[in-house]
Short mmCIF file of C-alpha atoms and ligand atoms in Angstrom, two decimals:
data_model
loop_
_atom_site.label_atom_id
_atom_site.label_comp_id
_atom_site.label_asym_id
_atom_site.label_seq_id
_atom_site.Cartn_x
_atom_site.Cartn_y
_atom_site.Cartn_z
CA UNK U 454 -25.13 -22.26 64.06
CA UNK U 455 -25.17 -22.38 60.09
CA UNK U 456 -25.65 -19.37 57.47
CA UNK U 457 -25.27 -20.29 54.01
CA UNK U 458 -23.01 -17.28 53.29
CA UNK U 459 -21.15 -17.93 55.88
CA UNK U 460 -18.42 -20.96 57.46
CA UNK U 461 -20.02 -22.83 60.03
CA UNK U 462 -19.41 -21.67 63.86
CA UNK U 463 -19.40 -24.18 66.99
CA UNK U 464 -19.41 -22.49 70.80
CA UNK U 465 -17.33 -24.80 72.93
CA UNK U 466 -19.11 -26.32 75.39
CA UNK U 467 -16.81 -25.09 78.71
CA UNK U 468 -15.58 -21.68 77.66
CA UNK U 469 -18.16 -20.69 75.26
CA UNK U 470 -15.78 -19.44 72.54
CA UNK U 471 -17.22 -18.86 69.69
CA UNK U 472 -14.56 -20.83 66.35
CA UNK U 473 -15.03 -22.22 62.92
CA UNK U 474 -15.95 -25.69 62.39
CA UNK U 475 -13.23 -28.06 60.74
CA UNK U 476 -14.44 -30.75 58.74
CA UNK U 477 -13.49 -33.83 60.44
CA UNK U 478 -12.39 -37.56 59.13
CA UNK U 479 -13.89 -40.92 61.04
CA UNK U 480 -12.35 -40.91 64.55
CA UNK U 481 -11.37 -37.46 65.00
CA UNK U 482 -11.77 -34.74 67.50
CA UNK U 483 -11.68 -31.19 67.65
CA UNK U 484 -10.79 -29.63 70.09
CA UNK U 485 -11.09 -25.83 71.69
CA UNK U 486 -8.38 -23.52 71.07
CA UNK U 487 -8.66 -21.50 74.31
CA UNK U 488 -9.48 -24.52 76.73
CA UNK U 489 -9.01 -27.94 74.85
CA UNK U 490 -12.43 -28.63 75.63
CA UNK U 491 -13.59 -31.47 73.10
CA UNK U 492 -15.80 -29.53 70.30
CA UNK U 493 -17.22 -32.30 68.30
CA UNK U 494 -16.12 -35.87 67.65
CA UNK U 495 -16.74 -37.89 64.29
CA UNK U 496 -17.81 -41.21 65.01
CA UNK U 497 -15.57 -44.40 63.75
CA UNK U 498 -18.02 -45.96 60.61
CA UNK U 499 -20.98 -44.36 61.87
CA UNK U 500 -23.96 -45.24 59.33
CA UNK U 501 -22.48 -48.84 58.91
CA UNK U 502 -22.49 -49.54 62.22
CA UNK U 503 -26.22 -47.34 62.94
CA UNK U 504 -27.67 -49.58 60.68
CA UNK U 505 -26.23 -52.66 61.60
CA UNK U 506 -27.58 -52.46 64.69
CA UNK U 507 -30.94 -50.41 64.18
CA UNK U 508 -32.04 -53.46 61.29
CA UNK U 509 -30.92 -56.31 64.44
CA UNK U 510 -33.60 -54.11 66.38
CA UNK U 511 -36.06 -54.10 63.70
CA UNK U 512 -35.75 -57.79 63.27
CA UNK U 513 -35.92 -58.46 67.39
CA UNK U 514 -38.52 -55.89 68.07
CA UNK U 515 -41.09 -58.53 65.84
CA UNK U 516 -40.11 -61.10 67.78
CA UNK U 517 -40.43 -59.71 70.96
CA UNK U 518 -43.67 -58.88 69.70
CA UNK U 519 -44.90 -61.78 68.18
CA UNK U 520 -43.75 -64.40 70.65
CA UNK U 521 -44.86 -65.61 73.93
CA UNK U 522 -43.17 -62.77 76.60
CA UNK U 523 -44.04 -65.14 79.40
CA UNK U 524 -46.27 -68.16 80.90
CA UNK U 525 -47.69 -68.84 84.21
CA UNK U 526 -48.60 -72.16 85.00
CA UNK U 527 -50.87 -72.80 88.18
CA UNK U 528 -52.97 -75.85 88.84
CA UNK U 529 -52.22 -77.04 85.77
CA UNK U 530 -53.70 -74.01 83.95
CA UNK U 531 -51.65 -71.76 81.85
CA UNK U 532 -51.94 -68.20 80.46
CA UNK U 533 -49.88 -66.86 77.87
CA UNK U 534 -48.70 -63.38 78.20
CA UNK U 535 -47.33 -60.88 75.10
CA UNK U 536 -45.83 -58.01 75.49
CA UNK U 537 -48.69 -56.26 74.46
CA UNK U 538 -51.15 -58.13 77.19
CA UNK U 539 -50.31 -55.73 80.14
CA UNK U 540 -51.31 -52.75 77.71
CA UNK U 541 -54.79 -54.21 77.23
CA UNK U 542 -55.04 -55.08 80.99
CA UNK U 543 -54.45 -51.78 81.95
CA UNK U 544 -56.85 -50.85 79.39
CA UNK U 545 -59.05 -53.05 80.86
CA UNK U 546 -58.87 -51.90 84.09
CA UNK U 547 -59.97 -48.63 83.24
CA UNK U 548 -56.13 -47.12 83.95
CA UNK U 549 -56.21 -45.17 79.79
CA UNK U 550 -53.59 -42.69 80.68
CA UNK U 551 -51.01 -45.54 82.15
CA UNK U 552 -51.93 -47.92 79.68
CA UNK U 553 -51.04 -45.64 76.93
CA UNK U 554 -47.88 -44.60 79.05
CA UNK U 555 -46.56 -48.02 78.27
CA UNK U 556 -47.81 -48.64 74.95
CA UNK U 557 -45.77 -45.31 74.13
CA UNK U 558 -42.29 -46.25 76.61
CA UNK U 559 -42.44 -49.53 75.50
CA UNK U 560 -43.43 -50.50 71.92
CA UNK U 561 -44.83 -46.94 69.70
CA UNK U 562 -41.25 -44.59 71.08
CA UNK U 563 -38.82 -47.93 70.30
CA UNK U 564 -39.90 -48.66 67.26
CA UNK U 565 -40.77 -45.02 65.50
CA UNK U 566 -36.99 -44.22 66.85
CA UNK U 567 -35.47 -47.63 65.16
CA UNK U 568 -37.29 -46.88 62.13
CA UNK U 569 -36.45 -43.10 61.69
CA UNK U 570 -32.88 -44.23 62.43
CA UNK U 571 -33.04 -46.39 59.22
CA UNK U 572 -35.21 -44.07 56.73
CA UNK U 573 -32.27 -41.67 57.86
CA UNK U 574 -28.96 -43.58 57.84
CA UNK U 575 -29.92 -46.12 54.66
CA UNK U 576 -30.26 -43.07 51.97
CA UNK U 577 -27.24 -41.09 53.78
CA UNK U 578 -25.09 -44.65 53.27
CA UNK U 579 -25.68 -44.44 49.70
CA UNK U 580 -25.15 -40.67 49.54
CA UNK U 581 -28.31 -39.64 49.15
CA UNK U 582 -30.51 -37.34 51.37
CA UNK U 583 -33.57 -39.10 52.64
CA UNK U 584 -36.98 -37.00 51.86
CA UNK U 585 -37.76 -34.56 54.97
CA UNK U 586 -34.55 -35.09 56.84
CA UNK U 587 -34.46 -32.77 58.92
CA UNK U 588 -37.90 -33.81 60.17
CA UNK U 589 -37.35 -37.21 60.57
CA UNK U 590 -34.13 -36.17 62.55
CA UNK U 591 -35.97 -33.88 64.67
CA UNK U 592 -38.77 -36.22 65.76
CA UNK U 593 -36.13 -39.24 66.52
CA UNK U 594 -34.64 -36.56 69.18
CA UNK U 595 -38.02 -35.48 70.10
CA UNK U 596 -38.80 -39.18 71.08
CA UNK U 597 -35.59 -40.90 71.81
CA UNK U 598 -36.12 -39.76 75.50
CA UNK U 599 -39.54 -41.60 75.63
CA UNK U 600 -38.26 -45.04 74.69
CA UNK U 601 -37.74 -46.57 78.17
CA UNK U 602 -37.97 -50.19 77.59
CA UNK U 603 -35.51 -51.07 80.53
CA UNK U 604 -38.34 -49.91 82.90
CA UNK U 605 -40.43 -52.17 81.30
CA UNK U 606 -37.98 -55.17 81.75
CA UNK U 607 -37.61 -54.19 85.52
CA UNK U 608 -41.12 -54.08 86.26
CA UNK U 609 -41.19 -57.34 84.44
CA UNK U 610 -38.41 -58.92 86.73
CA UNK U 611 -40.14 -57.33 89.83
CA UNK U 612 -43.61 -59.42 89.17
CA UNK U 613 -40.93 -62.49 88.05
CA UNK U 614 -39.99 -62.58 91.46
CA UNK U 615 -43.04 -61.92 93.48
CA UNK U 616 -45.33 -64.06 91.44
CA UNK U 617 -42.91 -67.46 91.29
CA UNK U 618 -44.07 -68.34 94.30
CA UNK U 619 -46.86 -68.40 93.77
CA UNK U 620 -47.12 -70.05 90.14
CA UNK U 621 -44.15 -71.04 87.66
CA UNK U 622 -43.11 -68.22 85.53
CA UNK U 623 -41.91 -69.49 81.89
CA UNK U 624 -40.05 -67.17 80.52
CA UNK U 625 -40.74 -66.96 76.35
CA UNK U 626 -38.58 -65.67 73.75
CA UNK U 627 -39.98 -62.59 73.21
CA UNK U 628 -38.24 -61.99 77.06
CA UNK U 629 -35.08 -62.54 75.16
CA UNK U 630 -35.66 -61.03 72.27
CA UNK U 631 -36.85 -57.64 74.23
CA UNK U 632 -33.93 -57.88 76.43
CA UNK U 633 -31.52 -58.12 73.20
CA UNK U 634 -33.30 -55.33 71.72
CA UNK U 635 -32.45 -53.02 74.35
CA UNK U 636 -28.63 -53.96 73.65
CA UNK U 637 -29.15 -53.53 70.64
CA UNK U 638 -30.46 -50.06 71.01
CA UNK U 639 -28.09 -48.80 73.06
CA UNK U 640 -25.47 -50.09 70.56
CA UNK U 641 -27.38 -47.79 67.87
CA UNK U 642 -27.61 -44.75 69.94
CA UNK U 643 -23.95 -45.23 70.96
CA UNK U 644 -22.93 -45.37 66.96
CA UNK U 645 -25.26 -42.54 66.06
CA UNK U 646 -23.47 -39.84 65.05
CA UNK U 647 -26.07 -36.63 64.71
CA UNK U 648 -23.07 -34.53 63.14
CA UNK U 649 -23.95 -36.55 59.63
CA UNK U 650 -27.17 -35.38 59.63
CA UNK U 651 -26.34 -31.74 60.52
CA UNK U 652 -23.48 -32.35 57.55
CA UNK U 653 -25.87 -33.69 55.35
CA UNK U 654 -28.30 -30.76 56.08
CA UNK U 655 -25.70 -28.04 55.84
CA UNK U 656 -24.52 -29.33 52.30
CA UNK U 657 -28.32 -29.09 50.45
ZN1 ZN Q 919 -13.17 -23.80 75.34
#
């Protein structure tokens, strides 16, 4: 809650009271006056650390993509499987909706929401304001949600261990790389700090 005439007001998040926002330095809280409810909390080295990690996503996210995910070998055939390959099989199969459902969960959500993380936090690092901020900000939160590439890895584990009887499973690097990226992720949400942005936004 922000008017330009006016200080900034948070509503704590137990009691509902209604008190002025204190600017905060790295690692500190604020708390509510009535109920010592924790209002906000500004995040140790926040863009350092968001882009540290959102770049080692980036640079993962190719190579999950670009390398073999895994190989079946069966009577001395073998077929080599990307990540992409069970989008176009669905595809394939007629099954649009789920195969877009994947294509979205798995590769389109990660990546818009590792590259909006770095069109945001690179400019802010330098102290500048990226172009359309708020935007940007707004579609990473919109989307965030939709990037759900641990179910992919599951179902990926499930047909690991059905199918290996059946034929030996080789996993690739892009297994790796995917499962590192969704460390690495995590690690980026967990040192995103959306009270920068709402600074940043505040200040222009
Ligand atoms: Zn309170």
């Amino acid at each position: 809650m922000f008017n330009k005439q006016m200080k900034p007001l948070i509503a704590c998040h137990d009691c509902d009271l209604l008190q002025y926002k204190v600017p905060l330095k790295p690692d500190q809280s604020a708390q509510c006056v009535r109920c010592d409810a924790v209002l906000s909390h500004k995040k140790k080295d926040a863009l350092n650390r968001t882009l540290a990690f959102s770049l080692s996503g980036l640079i993962l996210f190719v190579l999950a993509n670009i390398f073999p995910f895994m190989t079946f070998q069966f009577e001395g055939r073998a077929q080599i499987n990307n990540l992409i390959t069970g989008v176009f099989d669905l595809f394939d199969k007629g099954m649009l909706g789920l195969s877009f459902l994947v294509f979205l969960t798995s590769i389109m959500a990660p990546l818009i929401k590792l590259l909006g993380m770095i069109y945001i936090v690179l400019p802010l690092k330098f102290n500048k304001t990226p172009w359309k901020l708020k935007t940007v900000f707004r579609a990473i939160q919109t989307l965030s949600p939709w990037a759900m590439m641990e179910v992919y890895l599951l179902g990926v584990f499930v047909a690991y261990v059905k199918l290996s009887d059946l034929a030996e499973v080789i996993p690739g690097i892009a297994l790796f790389s995917f499962a590192s990226l969704i460390l690495t992720t995590a690690a980026a949400d967990y040192s995103w700090d959306p009270e920068i942005v709402s600074e940043r936004l505040n200040s222009n």
